[in-house]
Amino acid sequence: MENSRQPEVDGMCDDKPIHLNGISWETFELFLEFTFGRYVDILCFYIDELSKFLRFCDMYQCSHAREFVISRISSARYCFHPAKLINLAIKYHVRSIFPYAFQQLAETPITELTHAHRELMGDEVFLNVVYVQAALDSHRRIVAAEEPKILMHSNECQDPTGCNEDWHAIWWNGMGRFLLDGRNPQPYDDAVKRFKELQFGRVSEGCKDLMFKILDQGVAFKHAEQFVSETCSFLVEKLVFEPEPPSP
């Protein structure tokens, strides 16, 4: 009878636990939450721990657990530096978090990106961030300096020449200052909101309302958003491969 006893293997009892090399106890807490529904605050985890857990999911083909961890990272994405999110997205093929991270990098002053951040995101992403920021700065200066023209004045406008002159002056002193403020440049939406609160001199109410409608359409402003989106899509297609489905 003694010879027929099965040998004790890992996981057979509490005295013989399963050893998961490279997975910390803290990281395994997330697996327990996924398995048993016990809430764990993801903010307590470093990004390196979450990276290890994604590696664990890939190693053992835990696709559902992988989706769970990605959803938790996405819900707390604002807590992590975007360079780290880019690293996770590329390394573990997580396309869903790449656009947010790239948008944040595009809005981060290049002087605030350290050598460590550059290593995390890789040279290709870093160079594209530099190019995007240069293009956005150029576009911002163009928008600030070249006001949308009043092509047709309203019927109530009594002084079209004075209306054009004041519109030009107020645009430069308003939108130009808001967009190009060296200490605190305003996003387009905030700049437009503050611009509408200014006094417009000889600009008639009808002309002002017409131009405000054009600003609200955001045609000129959306070029910047589209450029960032297209660059991001290019990088996603090139760098973030779709994960292979687990073998049956």
PDB file of C-alpha atoms in Angstrom:
ATOM      1  CA  MET A   1       0.000   0.000   0.000  1.00  0.00           C
ATOM      2  CA  GLU A   2       2.796   2.396   0.830  1.00  0.00           C
ATOM      3  CA  ASN A   3       4.361   1.882  -2.572  1.00  0.00           C
ATOM      4  CA  SER A   4       1.051   2.718  -4.284  1.00  0.00           C
ATOM      5  CA  ARG A   5       0.890   6.182  -2.747  1.00  0.00           C
ATOM      6  CA  GLN A   6       1.238   8.944  -5.315  1.00  0.00           C
ATOM      7  CA  PRO A   7       4.312  11.139  -4.940  1.00  0.00           C
ATOM      8  CA  GLU A   8       3.621  14.594  -3.608  1.00  0.00           C
ATOM      9  CA  VAL A   9       3.870  17.235  -6.332  1.00  0.00           C
ATOM     10  CA  ASP A  10       3.692  21.008  -6.268  1.00  0.00           C
ATOM     11  CA  GLY A  11       0.151  22.186  -5.608  1.00  0.00           C
ATOM     12  CA  MET A  12      -1.013  18.919  -4.079  1.00  0.00           C
ATOM     13  CA  CYS A  13      -1.176  20.355  -0.545  1.00  0.00           C
ATOM     14  CA  ASP A  14      -0.342  23.485   1.411  1.00  0.00           C
ATOM     15  CA  ASP A  15       3.068  22.101   2.290  1.00  0.00           C
ATOM     16  CA  LYS A  16       3.904  21.735  -1.404  1.00  0.00           C
ATOM     17  CA  PRO A  17       2.989  25.068  -3.009  1.00  0.00           C
ATOM     18  CA  ILE A  18       3.349  25.791  -6.707  1.00  0.00           C
ATOM     19  CA  HIS A  19       6.395  27.960  -7.295  1.00  0.00           C
ATOM     20  CA  LEU A  20       5.994  30.630  -9.957  1.00  0.00           C
ATOM     21  CA  ASN A  21       9.471  31.905 -10.641  1.00  0.00           C
ATOM     22  CA  GLY A  22       9.654  35.640 -11.262  1.00  0.00           C
ATOM     23  CA  ILE A  23       6.179  36.347  -9.897  1.00  0.00           C
ATOM     24  CA  SER A  24       6.062  38.231  -6.615  1.00  0.00           C
ATOM     25  CA  TRP A  25       3.474  37.726  -3.905  1.00  0.00           C
ATOM     26  CA  GLU A  26       2.136  41.228  -4.543  1.00  0.00           C
ATOM     27  CA  THR A  27       1.661  40.536  -8.222  1.00  0.00           C
ATOM     28  CA  PHE A  28      -0.113  37.255  -7.511  1.00  0.00           C
ATOM     29  CA  GLU A  29      -2.657  39.255  -5.517  1.00  0.00           C
ATOM     30  CA  LEU A  30      -4.063  40.501  -8.816  1.00  0.00           C
ATOM     31  CA  PHE A  31      -4.480  36.927  -9.997  1.00  0.00           C
ATOM     32  CA  LEU A  32      -6.373  36.135  -6.818  1.00  0.00           C
ATOM     33  CA  GLU A  33      -8.634  39.119  -7.373  1.00  0.00           C
ATOM     34  CA  PHE A  34      -9.392  37.940 -10.884  1.00  0.00           C
ATOM     35  CA  THR A  35     -10.002  34.373  -9.721  1.00  0.00           C
ATOM     36  CA  PHE A  36     -11.971  34.990  -6.530  1.00  0.00           C
ATOM     37  CA  GLY A  37     -13.277  38.544  -6.969  1.00  0.00           C
ATOM     38  CA  ARG A  38     -11.406  40.018  -3.996  1.00  0.00           C
ATOM     39  CA  TYR A  39     -10.672  43.691  -4.750  1.00  0.00           C
ATOM     40  CA  VAL A  40      -7.030  44.778  -4.797  1.00  0.00           C
ATOM     41  CA  ASP A  41      -6.055  48.425  -5.182  1.00  0.00           C
ATOM     42  CA  ILE A  42      -3.995  48.554  -8.370  1.00  0.00           C
ATOM     43  CA  LEU A  43      -2.496  51.884  -7.293  1.00  0.00           C
ATOM     44  CA  CYS A  44      -0.421  49.940  -4.771  1.00  0.00           C
ATOM     45  CA  PHE A  45       1.463  48.228  -7.589  1.00  0.00           C
ATOM     46  CA  TYR A  46       4.479  49.495  -9.415  1.00  0.00           C
ATOM     47  CA  ILE A  47       4.375  49.328 -13.188  1.00  0.00           C
ATOM     48  CA  ASP A  48       7.173  46.728 -13.083  1.00  0.00           C
ATOM     49  CA  GLU A  49       4.956  44.418 -11.033  1.00  0.00           C
ATOM     50  CA  LEU A  50       2.148  44.782 -13.534  1.00  0.00           C
ATOM     51  CA  SER A  51       4.600  44.093 -16.329  1.00  0.00           C
ATOM     52  CA  LYS A  52       5.594  40.857 -14.616  1.00  0.00           C
ATOM     53  CA  PHE A  53       1.965  39.870 -14.304  1.00  0.00           C
ATOM     54  CA  LEU A  54       1.362  40.433 -18.010  1.00  0.00           C
ATOM     55  CA  ARG A  55       4.391  38.253 -18.664  1.00  0.00           C
ATOM     56  CA  PHE A  56       2.841  35.653 -16.363  1.00  0.00           C
ATOM     57  CA  CYS A  57      -0.407  35.798 -18.344  1.00  0.00           C
ATOM     58  CA  ASP A  58       1.441  35.351 -21.626  1.00  0.00           C
ATOM     59  CA  MET A  59       3.596  32.533 -20.260  1.00  0.00           C
ATOM     60  CA  TYR A  60       0.615  30.517 -19.033  1.00  0.00           C
ATOM     61  CA  GLN A  61      -1.759  31.696 -21.788  1.00  0.00           C
ATOM     62  CA  CYS A  62      -4.211  33.214 -19.309  1.00  0.00           C
ATOM     63  CA  SER A  63      -6.031  35.338 -21.879  1.00  0.00           C
ATOM     64  CA  HIS A  64      -8.942  36.257 -19.596  1.00  0.00           C
ATOM     65  CA  ALA A  65      -6.620  37.222 -16.759  1.00  0.00           C
ATOM     66  CA  ARG A  66      -4.573  39.246 -19.239  1.00  0.00           C
ATOM     67  CA  GLU A  67      -7.643  41.203 -20.342  1.00  0.00           C
ATOM     68  CA  PHE A  68      -8.508  41.792 -16.696  1.00  0.00           C
ATOM     69  CA  VAL A  69      -5.061  43.233 -15.884  1.00  0.00           C
ATOM     70  CA  ILE A  70      -5.122  45.431 -19.001  1.00  0.00           C
ATOM     71  CA  SER A  71      -8.532  46.811 -18.004  1.00  0.00           C
ATOM     72  CA  ARG A  72      -7.215  47.629 -14.536  1.00  0.00           C
ATOM     73  CA  ILE A  73      -4.156  49.363 -16.001  1.00  0.00           C
ATOM     74  CA  SER A  74      -6.386  51.335 -18.378  1.00  0.00           C
ATOM     75  CA  SER A  75      -8.673  52.459 -15.579  1.00  0.00           C
ATOM     76  CA  ALA A  76      -5.674  53.787 -13.616  1.00  0.00           C
ATOM     77  CA  ARG A  77      -3.589  54.915 -16.614  1.00  0.00           C
ATOM     78  CA  TYR A  78      -3.327  58.464 -15.263  1.00  0.00           C
ATOM     79  CA  CYS A  79      -1.231  57.128 -12.358  1.00  0.00           C
ATOM     80  CA  PHE A  80       1.579  55.876 -14.568  1.00  0.00           C
ATOM     81  CA  HIS A  81       4.065  57.814 -16.649  1.00  0.00           C
ATOM     82  CA  PRO A  82       3.087  57.571 -20.335  1.00  0.00           C
ATOM     83  CA  ALA A  83       6.566  56.308 -21.266  1.00  0.00           C
ATOM     84  CA  LYS A  84       5.969  53.271 -19.057  1.00  0.00           C
ATOM     85  CA  LEU A  85       2.570  52.682 -20.636  1.00  0.00           C
ATOM     86  CA  ILE A  86       4.168  52.842 -24.090  1.00  0.00           C
ATOM     87  CA  ASN A  87       6.696  50.258 -22.953  1.00  0.00           C
ATOM     88  CA  LEU A  88       3.929  47.932 -21.763  1.00  0.00           C
ATOM     89  CA  ALA A  89       1.917  48.448 -24.930  1.00  0.00           C
ATOM     90  CA  ILE A  90       4.828  47.499 -27.198  1.00  0.00           C
ATOM     91  CA  LYS A  91       6.267  44.737 -25.056  1.00  0.00           C
ATOM     92  CA  TYR A  92       2.988  42.947 -24.385  1.00  0.00           C
ATOM     93  CA  HIS A  93       1.031  43.943 -27.521  1.00  0.00           C
ATOM     94  CA  VAL A  94      -1.551  46.114 -25.759  1.00  0.00           C
ATOM     95  CA  ARG A  95      -2.904  48.454 -28.407  1.00  0.00           C
ATOM     96  CA  SER A  96      -5.667  49.918 -26.247  1.00  0.00           C
ATOM     97  CA  ILE A  97      -3.352  51.926 -23.950  1.00  0.00           C
ATOM     98  CA  PHE A  98      -1.002  53.241 -26.655  1.00  0.00           C
ATOM     99  CA  PRO A  99      -3.120  56.202 -27.956  1.00  0.00           C
ATOM    100  CA  TYR A 100      -3.650  57.708 -24.487  1.00  0.00           C
ATOM    101  CA  ALA A 101       0.043  57.372 -23.630  1.00  0.00           C
ATOM    102  CA  PHE A 102       1.201  58.877 -26.917  1.00  0.00           C
ATOM    103  CA  GLN A 103      -1.190  61.818 -26.557  1.00  0.00           C
ATOM    104  CA  GLN A 104       0.202  62.493 -23.087  1.00  0.00           C
ATOM    105  CA  LEU A 105       3.769  62.354 -24.390  1.00  0.00           C
ATOM    106  CA  ALA A 106       2.882  64.798 -27.171  1.00  0.00           C
ATOM    107  CA  GLU A 107       1.706  67.246 -24.499  1.00  0.00           C
ATOM    108  CA  THR A 108       4.698  66.712 -22.175  1.00  0.00           C
ATOM    109  CA  PRO A 109       7.518  69.277 -22.550  1.00  0.00           C
ATOM    110  CA  ILE A 110      10.457  67.517 -24.124  1.00  0.00           C
ATOM    111  CA  THR A 111      12.724  68.801 -21.349  1.00  0.00           C
ATOM    112  CA  GLU A 112      10.705  66.746 -18.851  1.00  0.00           C
ATOM    113  CA  LEU A 113      11.440  63.472 -20.660  1.00  0.00           C
ATOM    114  CA  THR A 114      14.522  61.870 -19.138  1.00  0.00           C
ATOM    115  CA  HIS A 115      16.954  59.392 -20.633  1.00  0.00           C
ATOM    116  CA  ALA A 116      15.146  56.659 -18.694  1.00  0.00           C
ATOM    117  CA  HIS A 117      11.840  57.685 -20.289  1.00  0.00           C
ATOM    118  CA  ARG A 118      13.455  57.573 -23.718  1.00  0.00           C
ATOM    119  CA  GLU A 119      14.756  54.066 -23.086  1.00  0.00           C
ATOM    120  CA  LEU A 120      11.307  52.935 -21.978  1.00  0.00           C
ATOM    121  CA  MET A 121       9.491  54.215 -25.061  1.00  0.00           C
ATOM    122  CA  GLY A 122      12.265  53.398 -27.555  1.00  0.00           C
ATOM    123  CA  ASP A 123      13.983  55.580 -30.134  1.00  0.00           C
ATOM    124  CA  GLU A 124      11.218  55.364 -32.733  1.00  0.00           C
ATOM    125  CA  VAL A 125       8.492  56.596 -30.403  1.00  0.00           C
ATOM    126  CA  PHE A 126      10.760  59.248 -28.905  1.00  0.00           C
ATOM    127  CA  LEU A 127      11.697  60.651 -32.325  1.00  0.00           C
ATOM    128  CA  ASN A 128       8.050  60.774 -33.343  1.00  0.00           C
ATOM    129  CA  VAL A 129       7.195  62.592 -30.112  1.00  0.00           C
ATOM    130  CA  VAL A 130       9.872  65.175 -30.962  1.00  0.00           C
ATOM    131  CA  TYR A 131       8.581  65.573 -34.522  1.00  0.00           C
ATOM    132  CA  VAL A 132       4.966  65.811 -33.379  1.00  0.00           C
ATOM    133  CA  GLN A 133       5.781  68.454 -30.786  1.00  0.00           C
ATOM    134  CA  ALA A 134       7.706  70.495 -33.370  1.00  0.00           C
ATOM    135  CA  ALA A 135       4.786  70.270 -35.809  1.00  0.00           C
ATOM    136  CA  LEU A 136       2.256  71.189 -33.111  1.00  0.00           C
ATOM    137  CA  ASP A 137       4.337  74.193 -32.041  1.00  0.00           C
ATOM    138  CA  SER A 138       4.522  75.380 -35.637  1.00  0.00           C
ATOM    139  CA  HIS A 139       0.787  74.907 -36.103  1.00  0.00           C
ATOM    140  CA  ARG A 140       0.080  76.740 -32.847  1.00  0.00           C
ATOM    141  CA  ARG A 141       2.141  79.739 -33.988  1.00  0.00           C
ATOM    142  CA  ILE A 142       0.339  79.833 -37.321  1.00  0.00           C
ATOM    143  CA  VAL A 143      -3.082  79.752 -35.665  1.00  0.00           C
ATOM    144  CA  ALA A 144      -2.021  82.416 -33.170  1.00  0.00           C
ATOM    145  CA  ALA A 145      -0.703  84.769 -35.855  1.00  0.00           C
ATOM    146  CA  GLU A 146      -3.260  84.265 -38.620  1.00  0.00           C
ATOM    147  CA  GLU A 147      -6.799  84.974 -37.546  1.00  0.00           C
ATOM    148  CA  PRO A 148      -9.729  83.546 -39.526  1.00  0.00           C
ATOM    149  CA  LYS A 149     -10.813  86.256 -41.942  1.00  0.00           C
ATOM    150  CA  ILE A 150     -14.259  87.852 -41.911  1.00  0.00           C
ATOM    151  CA  LEU A 151     -15.156  87.031 -45.496  1.00  0.00           C
ATOM    152  CA  MET A 152     -18.692  88.442 -45.338  1.00  0.00           C
ATOM    153  CA  HIS A 153     -19.852  91.030 -42.813  1.00  0.00           C
ATOM    154  CA  SER A 154     -23.293  90.909 -41.276  1.00  0.00           C
ATOM    155  CA  ASN A 155     -26.014  93.320 -42.392  1.00  0.00           C
ATOM    156  CA  GLU A 156     -25.745  95.265 -39.134  1.00  0.00           C
ATOM    157  CA  CYS A 157     -22.013  95.926 -39.559  1.00  0.00           C
ATOM    158  CA  GLN A 158     -21.650  99.663 -40.181  1.00  0.00           C
ATOM    159  CA  ASP A 159     -17.860  99.794 -40.424  1.00  0.00           C
ATOM    160  CA  PRO A 160     -16.388  96.753 -42.209  1.00  0.00           C
ATOM    161  CA  THR A 161     -12.888  98.244 -42.305  1.00  0.00           C
ATOM    162  CA  GLY A 162     -12.871  99.038 -38.589  1.00  0.00           C
ATOM    163  CA  CYS A 163     -14.445  95.642 -37.901  1.00  0.00           C
ATOM    164  CA  ASN A 164     -11.606  93.860 -39.723  1.00  0.00           C
ATOM    165  CA  GLU A 165      -8.932  95.935 -38.014  1.00  0.00           C
ATOM    166  CA  ASP A 166     -10.263  95.336 -34.507  1.00  0.00           C
ATOM    167  CA  TRP A 167     -10.848  91.626 -35.167  1.00  0.00           C
ATOM    168  CA  HIS A 168      -7.215  91.312 -36.256  1.00  0.00           C
ATOM    169  CA  ALA A 169      -5.912  93.257 -33.232  1.00  0.00           C
ATOM    170  CA  ILE A 170      -8.072  91.400 -30.713  1.00  0.00           C
ATOM    171  CA  TRP A 171      -7.127  88.045 -32.197  1.00  0.00           C
ATOM    172  CA  TRP A 172      -3.420  88.757 -31.870  1.00  0.00           C
ATOM    173  CA  ASN A 173      -3.688  90.272 -28.389  1.00  0.00           C
ATOM    174  CA  GLY A 174      -6.118  87.574 -27.249  1.00  0.00           C
ATOM    175  CA  MET A 175      -5.666  84.221 -28.985  1.00  0.00           C
ATOM    176  CA  GLY A 176      -2.040  84.997 -29.773  1.00  0.00           C
ATOM    177  CA  ARG A 177      -1.296  85.663 -26.122  1.00  0.00           C
ATOM    178  CA  PHE A 178      -3.292  82.683 -24.846  1.00  0.00           C
ATOM    179  CA  LEU A 179      -1.759  80.181 -27.268  1.00  0.00           C
ATOM    180  CA  LEU A 180       1.833  81.430 -27.100  1.00  0.00           C
ATOM    181  CA  ASP A 181       2.086  82.261 -23.410  1.00  0.00           C
ATOM    182  CA  GLY A 182       5.607  81.148 -22.526  1.00  0.00           C
ATOM    183  CA  ARG A 183       4.716  80.302 -18.944  1.00  0.00           C
ATOM    184  CA  ASN A 184       1.235  78.872 -19.367  1.00  0.00           C
ATOM    185  CA  PRO A 185       0.149  78.224 -22.974  1.00  0.00           C
ATOM    186  CA  GLN A 186      -3.561  77.458 -23.134  1.00  0.00           C
ATOM    187  CA  PRO A 187      -5.105  74.477 -24.926  1.00  0.00           C
ATOM    188  CA  TYR A 188      -7.189  75.461 -27.936  1.00  0.00           C
ATOM    189  CA  ASP A 189     -10.546  74.966 -26.206  1.00  0.00           C
ATOM    190  CA  ASP A 190      -9.540  77.022 -23.170  1.00  0.00           C
ATOM    191  CA  ALA A 191      -8.016  79.735 -25.363  1.00  0.00           C
ATOM    192  CA  VAL A 192     -11.248  80.047 -27.379  1.00  0.00           C
ATOM    193  CA  LYS A 193     -13.315  80.205 -24.198  1.00  0.00           C
ATOM    194  CA  ARG A 194     -11.198  83.045 -22.797  1.00  0.00           C
ATOM    195  CA  PHE A 195     -11.105  84.769 -26.178  1.00  0.00           C
ATOM    196  CA  LYS A 196     -14.907  84.994 -26.275  1.00  0.00           C
ATOM    197  CA  GLU A 197     -14.889  86.916 -22.986  1.00  0.00           C
ATOM    198  CA  LEU A 198     -12.865  89.819 -24.415  1.00  0.00           C
ATOM    199  CA  GLN A 199     -14.153  93.206 -25.561  1.00  0.00           C
ATOM    200  CA  PHE A 200     -14.338  93.402 -29.369  1.00  0.00           C
ATOM    201  CA  GLY A 201     -14.380  97.140 -30.069  1.00  0.00           C
ATOM    202  CA  ARG A 202     -15.733  97.917 -33.537  1.00  0.00           C
ATOM    203  CA  VAL A 203     -16.506  94.268 -34.353  1.00  0.00           C
ATOM    204  CA  SER A 204     -20.282  94.120 -34.795  1.00  0.00           C
ATOM    205  CA  GLU A 205     -22.344  91.607 -32.839  1.00  0.00           C
ATOM    206  CA  GLY A 206     -23.418  89.868 -36.029  1.00  0.00           C
ATOM    207  CA  CYS A 207     -19.853  89.489 -37.294  1.00  0.00           C
ATOM    208  CA  LYS A 208     -18.688  88.338 -33.884  1.00  0.00           C
ATOM    209  CA  ASP A 209     -21.406  85.672 -33.664  1.00  0.00           C
ATOM    210  CA  LEU A 210     -20.553  84.480 -37.163  1.00  0.00           C
ATOM    211  CA  MET A 211     -16.852  84.133 -36.333  1.00  0.00           C
ATOM    212  CA  PHE A 212     -17.605  82.420 -33.028  1.00  0.00           C
ATOM    213  CA  LYS A 213     -19.546  79.764 -34.940  1.00  0.00           C
ATOM    214  CA  ILE A 214     -16.503  79.206 -37.139  1.00  0.00           C
ATOM    215  CA  LEU A 215     -14.283  78.891 -34.063  1.00  0.00           C
ATOM    216  CA  ASP A 216     -16.694  76.423 -32.471  1.00  0.00           C
ATOM    217  CA  GLN A 217     -16.393  74.197 -35.539  1.00  0.00           C
ATOM    218  CA  GLY A 218     -12.689  73.993 -34.728  1.00  0.00           C
ATOM    219  CA  VAL A 219     -11.567  73.316 -38.289  1.00  0.00           C
ATOM    220  CA  ALA A 220      -8.132  74.855 -37.841  1.00  0.00           C
ATOM    221  CA  PHE A 221      -7.672  73.395 -34.374  1.00  0.00           C
ATOM    222  CA  LYS A 222      -8.613  69.859 -35.410  1.00  0.00           C
ATOM    223  CA  HIS A 223      -5.652  69.635 -37.788  1.00  0.00           C
ATOM    224  CA  ALA A 224      -3.406  69.204 -34.748  1.00  0.00           C
ATOM    225  CA  GLU A 225      -5.598  66.458 -33.263  1.00  0.00           C
ATOM    226  CA  GLN A 226      -5.732  64.671 -36.599  1.00  0.00           C
ATOM    227  CA  PHE A 227      -1.954  64.842 -36.988  1.00  0.00           C
ATOM    228  CA  VAL A 228      -1.390  63.311 -33.550  1.00  0.00           C
ATOM    229  CA  SER A 229      -3.995  60.625 -34.239  1.00  0.00           C
ATOM    230  CA  GLU A 230      -2.469  59.676 -37.594  1.00  0.00           C
ATOM    231  CA  THR A 231       1.053  59.502 -36.145  1.00  0.00           C
ATOM    232  CA  CYS A 232      -0.226  57.368 -33.287  1.00  0.00           C
ATOM    233  CA  SER A 233      -2.019  54.990 -35.664  1.00  0.00           C
ATOM    234  CA  PHE A 234       1.159  54.638 -37.733  1.00  0.00           C
ATOM    235  CA  LEU A 235       3.192  53.702 -34.648  1.00  0.00           C
ATOM    236  CA  VAL A 236       0.571  51.274 -33.378  1.00  0.00           C
ATOM    237  CA  GLU A 237       0.527  49.423 -36.696  1.00  0.00           C
ATOM    238  CA  LYS A 238       4.330  49.329 -36.841  1.00  0.00           C
ATOM    239  CA  LEU A 239       5.238  48.586 -33.233  1.00  0.00           C
ATOM    240  CA  VAL A 240       2.292  46.993 -31.427  1.00  0.00           C
ATOM    241  CA  PHE A 241       1.539  43.593 -32.902  1.00  0.00           C
ATOM    242  CA  GLU A 242      -1.734  41.845 -32.243  1.00  0.00           C
ATOM    243  CA  PRO A 243      -1.242  39.078 -29.654  1.00  0.00           C
ATOM    244  CA  GLU A 244      -1.375  35.570 -31.059  1.00  0.00           C
ATOM    245  CA  PRO A 245      -4.412  33.546 -29.934  1.00  0.00           C
ATOM    246  CA  PRO A 246      -3.591  30.715 -27.518  1.00  0.00           C
ATOM    247  CA  SER A 247      -3.102  27.334 -29.163  1.00  0.00           C
ATOM    248  CA  PRO A 248      -5.977  24.882 -28.677  1.00  0.00           C
TER     249      PRO A 248
END
